[in-house]
Coordinates of C-alpha atoms in Angstrom, one line a residue:
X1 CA 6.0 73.2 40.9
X2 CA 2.2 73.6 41.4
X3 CA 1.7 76.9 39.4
X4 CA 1.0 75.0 36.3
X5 CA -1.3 72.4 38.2
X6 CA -3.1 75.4 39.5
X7 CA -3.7 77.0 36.0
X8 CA -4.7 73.4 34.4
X9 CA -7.1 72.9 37.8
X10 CA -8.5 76.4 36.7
X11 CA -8.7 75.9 32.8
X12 CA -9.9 72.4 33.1
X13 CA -11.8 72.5 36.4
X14 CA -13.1 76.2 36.4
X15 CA -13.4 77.0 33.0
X16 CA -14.4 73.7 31.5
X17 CA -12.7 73.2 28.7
X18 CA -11.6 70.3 27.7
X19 CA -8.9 68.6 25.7
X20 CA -5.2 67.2 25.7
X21 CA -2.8 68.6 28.2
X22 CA 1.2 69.0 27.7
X23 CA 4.1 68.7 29.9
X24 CA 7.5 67.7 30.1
X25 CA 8.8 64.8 31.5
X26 CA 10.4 66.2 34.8
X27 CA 6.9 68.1 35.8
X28 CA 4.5 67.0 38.5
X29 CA 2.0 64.0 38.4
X30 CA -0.3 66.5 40.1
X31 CA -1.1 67.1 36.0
X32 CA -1.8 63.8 35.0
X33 CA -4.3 63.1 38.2
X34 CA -6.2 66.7 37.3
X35 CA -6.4 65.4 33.5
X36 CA -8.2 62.2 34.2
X37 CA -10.7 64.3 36.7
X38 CA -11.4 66.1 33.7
X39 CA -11.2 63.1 31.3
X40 CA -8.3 64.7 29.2
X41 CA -5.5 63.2 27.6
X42 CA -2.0 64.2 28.8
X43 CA 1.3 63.9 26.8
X44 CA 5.0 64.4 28.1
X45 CA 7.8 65.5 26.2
X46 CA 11.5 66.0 26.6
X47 CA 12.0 69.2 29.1
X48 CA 12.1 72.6 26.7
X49 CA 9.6 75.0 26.2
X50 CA 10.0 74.1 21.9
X51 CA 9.3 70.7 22.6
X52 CA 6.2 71.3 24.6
X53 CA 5.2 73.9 21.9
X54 CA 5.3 71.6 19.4
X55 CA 3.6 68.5 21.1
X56 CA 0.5 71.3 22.1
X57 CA 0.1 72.3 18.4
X58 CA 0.2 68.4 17.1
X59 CA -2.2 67.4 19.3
X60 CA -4.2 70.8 19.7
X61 CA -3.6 71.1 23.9
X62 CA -5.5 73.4 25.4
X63 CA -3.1 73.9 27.8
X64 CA 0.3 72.8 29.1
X65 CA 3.8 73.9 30.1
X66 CA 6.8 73.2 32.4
X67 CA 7.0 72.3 35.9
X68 CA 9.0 75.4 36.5
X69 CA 5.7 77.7 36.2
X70 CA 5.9 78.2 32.8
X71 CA 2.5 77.9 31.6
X72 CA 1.4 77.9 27.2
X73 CA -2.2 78.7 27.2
X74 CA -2.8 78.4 22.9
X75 CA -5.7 80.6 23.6
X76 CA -3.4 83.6 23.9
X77 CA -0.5 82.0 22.2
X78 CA 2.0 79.1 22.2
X79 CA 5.0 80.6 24.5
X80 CA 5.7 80.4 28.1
X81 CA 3.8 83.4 29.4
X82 CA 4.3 84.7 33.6
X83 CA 2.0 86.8 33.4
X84 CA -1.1 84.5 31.8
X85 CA 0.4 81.8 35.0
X86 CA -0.4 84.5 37.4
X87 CA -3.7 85.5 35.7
X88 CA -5.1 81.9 36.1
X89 CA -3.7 81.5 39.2
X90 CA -5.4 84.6 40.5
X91 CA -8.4 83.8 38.8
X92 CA -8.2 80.5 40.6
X93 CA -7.6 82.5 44.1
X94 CA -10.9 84.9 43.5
X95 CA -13.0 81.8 43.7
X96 CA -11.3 80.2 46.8
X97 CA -12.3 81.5 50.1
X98 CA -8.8 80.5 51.2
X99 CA -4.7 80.9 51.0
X100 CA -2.8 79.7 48.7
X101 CA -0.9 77.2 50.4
X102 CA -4.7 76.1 51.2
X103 CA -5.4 76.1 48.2
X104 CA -2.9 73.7 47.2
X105 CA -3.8 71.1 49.3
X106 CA -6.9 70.7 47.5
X107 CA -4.9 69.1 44.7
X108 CA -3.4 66.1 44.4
X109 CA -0.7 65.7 46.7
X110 CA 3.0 64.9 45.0
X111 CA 6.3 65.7 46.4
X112 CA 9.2 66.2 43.8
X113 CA 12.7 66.4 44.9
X114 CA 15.4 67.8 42.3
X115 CA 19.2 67.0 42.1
X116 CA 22.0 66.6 40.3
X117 CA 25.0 64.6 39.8
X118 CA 28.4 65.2 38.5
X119 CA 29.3 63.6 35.9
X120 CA 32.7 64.7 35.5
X121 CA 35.4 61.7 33.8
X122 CA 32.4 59.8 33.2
X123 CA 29.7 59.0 29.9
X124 CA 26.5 60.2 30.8
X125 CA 24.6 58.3 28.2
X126 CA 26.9 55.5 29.7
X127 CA 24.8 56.4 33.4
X128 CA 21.6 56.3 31.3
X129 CA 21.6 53.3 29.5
X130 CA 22.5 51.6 32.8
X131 CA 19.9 53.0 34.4
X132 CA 17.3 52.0 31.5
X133 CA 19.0 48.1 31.5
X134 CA 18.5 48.0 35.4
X135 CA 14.9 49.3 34.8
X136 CA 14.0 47.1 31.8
X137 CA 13.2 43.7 33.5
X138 CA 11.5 45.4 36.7
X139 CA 7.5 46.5 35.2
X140 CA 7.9 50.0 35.6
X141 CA 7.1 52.4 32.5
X142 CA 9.6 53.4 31.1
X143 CA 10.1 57.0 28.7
X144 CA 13.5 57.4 26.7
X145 CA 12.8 60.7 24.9
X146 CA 14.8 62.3 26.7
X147 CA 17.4 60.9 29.1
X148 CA 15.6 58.0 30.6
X149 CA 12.0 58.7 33.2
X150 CA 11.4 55.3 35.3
X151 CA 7.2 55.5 36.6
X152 CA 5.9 53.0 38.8
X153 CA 2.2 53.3 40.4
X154 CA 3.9 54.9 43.6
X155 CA 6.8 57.5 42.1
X156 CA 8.7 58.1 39.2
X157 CA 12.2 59.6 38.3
X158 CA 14.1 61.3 35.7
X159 CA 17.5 60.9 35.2
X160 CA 18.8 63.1 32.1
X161 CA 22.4 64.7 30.9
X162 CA 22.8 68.6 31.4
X163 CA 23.5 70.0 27.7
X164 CA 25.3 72.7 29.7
X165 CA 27.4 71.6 32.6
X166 CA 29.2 68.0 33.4
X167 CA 26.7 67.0 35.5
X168 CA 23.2 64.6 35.5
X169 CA 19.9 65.5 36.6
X170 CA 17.8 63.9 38.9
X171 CA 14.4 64.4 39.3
X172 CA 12.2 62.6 41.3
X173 CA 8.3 62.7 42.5
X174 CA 6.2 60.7 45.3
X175 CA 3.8 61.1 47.4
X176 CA 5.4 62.1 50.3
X177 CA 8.8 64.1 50.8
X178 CA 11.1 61.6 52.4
X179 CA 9.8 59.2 50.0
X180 CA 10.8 61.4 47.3
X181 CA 14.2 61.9 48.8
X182 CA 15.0 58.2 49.3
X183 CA 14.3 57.7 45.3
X184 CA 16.2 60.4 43.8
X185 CA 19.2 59.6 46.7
X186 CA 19.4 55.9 45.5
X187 CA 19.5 56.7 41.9
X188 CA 22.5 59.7 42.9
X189 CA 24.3 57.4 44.6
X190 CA 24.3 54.7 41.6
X191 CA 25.6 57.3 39.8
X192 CA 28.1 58.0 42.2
X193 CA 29.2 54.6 42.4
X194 CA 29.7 54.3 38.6
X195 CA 33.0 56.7 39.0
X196 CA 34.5 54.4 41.2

């Protein structure tokens, strides 16, 4: 999860350049705190690398990607690219007297715990729009482009249908681990309960 916070921490940080940023909506906040060091605007999108794409060439990003380490760097060009990640992540390492796992802990800290649900006999966008309802009244920001992603000051979660397999995904991000855990559990177990 932090190889695209390491890249960003690089472009922004290292390199200096400056502009809007572009994630989806299940990647770390590690992104948005390293944006607002650098005063840059962030945006998140539905999860897919085409809907990133798109959001990096309306707003002309200057870098962004996927939580999953796939990292668009428009200087090169507008796909998912391994190989630019671990350029900019080895850059990042030649001016660190340290280890990577050292390294990490010199940015922000954020935890995110990923699971799923089955969904099997029951409406997903039925789970979802629960969800939202539950979530409407309660102050926390809310983002429906894609599924439904709860934030509050302290965590935030995604909840959003597979378009492959019966099932619902839960991702979930806090500060610390078990924290983490305990979010994404209690929104599992809602959906569990909604079978019954």
């Amino acid at each position: 999860e932090y190889t695209l916070a390491i890249a960003v921490q690089f472009w922004l940080g290292t390199c200096g350049k400056r502009g809007p940023v572009c994630k989806n909506l299940s990647s770390s906040r590690a992104l948005d705190d390293i944006a607002k060091k650098y005063d840059c605007s962030i945006y998140s999108t539905p999860v897919g690398e085409i809907h990133v794409a798109n959001k990096m060439i309306e707003v002309g990003a200057v870098i962004g990607g996927e939580g999953n380490g796939g990292v668009m760097l428009p200087d090169i060009h507008i796909g998912r690219d391994a190989p630019v990640a671990a350029a900019l992540a080895l850059q990042l390492m030649s001016t660190f007297n340290g280890t990577l796992s050292e390294l990490k802990k010199t940015l922000p800290q954020w935890f995110i715990v990923k699971k799923k649900a089955s969904v099997v006999g029951i409406n997903p966008d039925e789970i979802i729009a629960s969800i939202l309802n539950e979530w409407k009244s309660k102050g926390a920001e809310i983002n429906t482009s894609d599924g439904v992603r709860i934030e509050t000051s302290e965590w935030w979660v995604h909840v959003r249908k597979s378009n492959t397999e019966p099932i619902v995904r839960i991702i979930g991000e806090a500060r610390t681990e078990e924290h983490a855990n305990k979010i994404v559990d209690e929104f599992a177990q809602k959906i569990e309960k909604s079978k019954l």
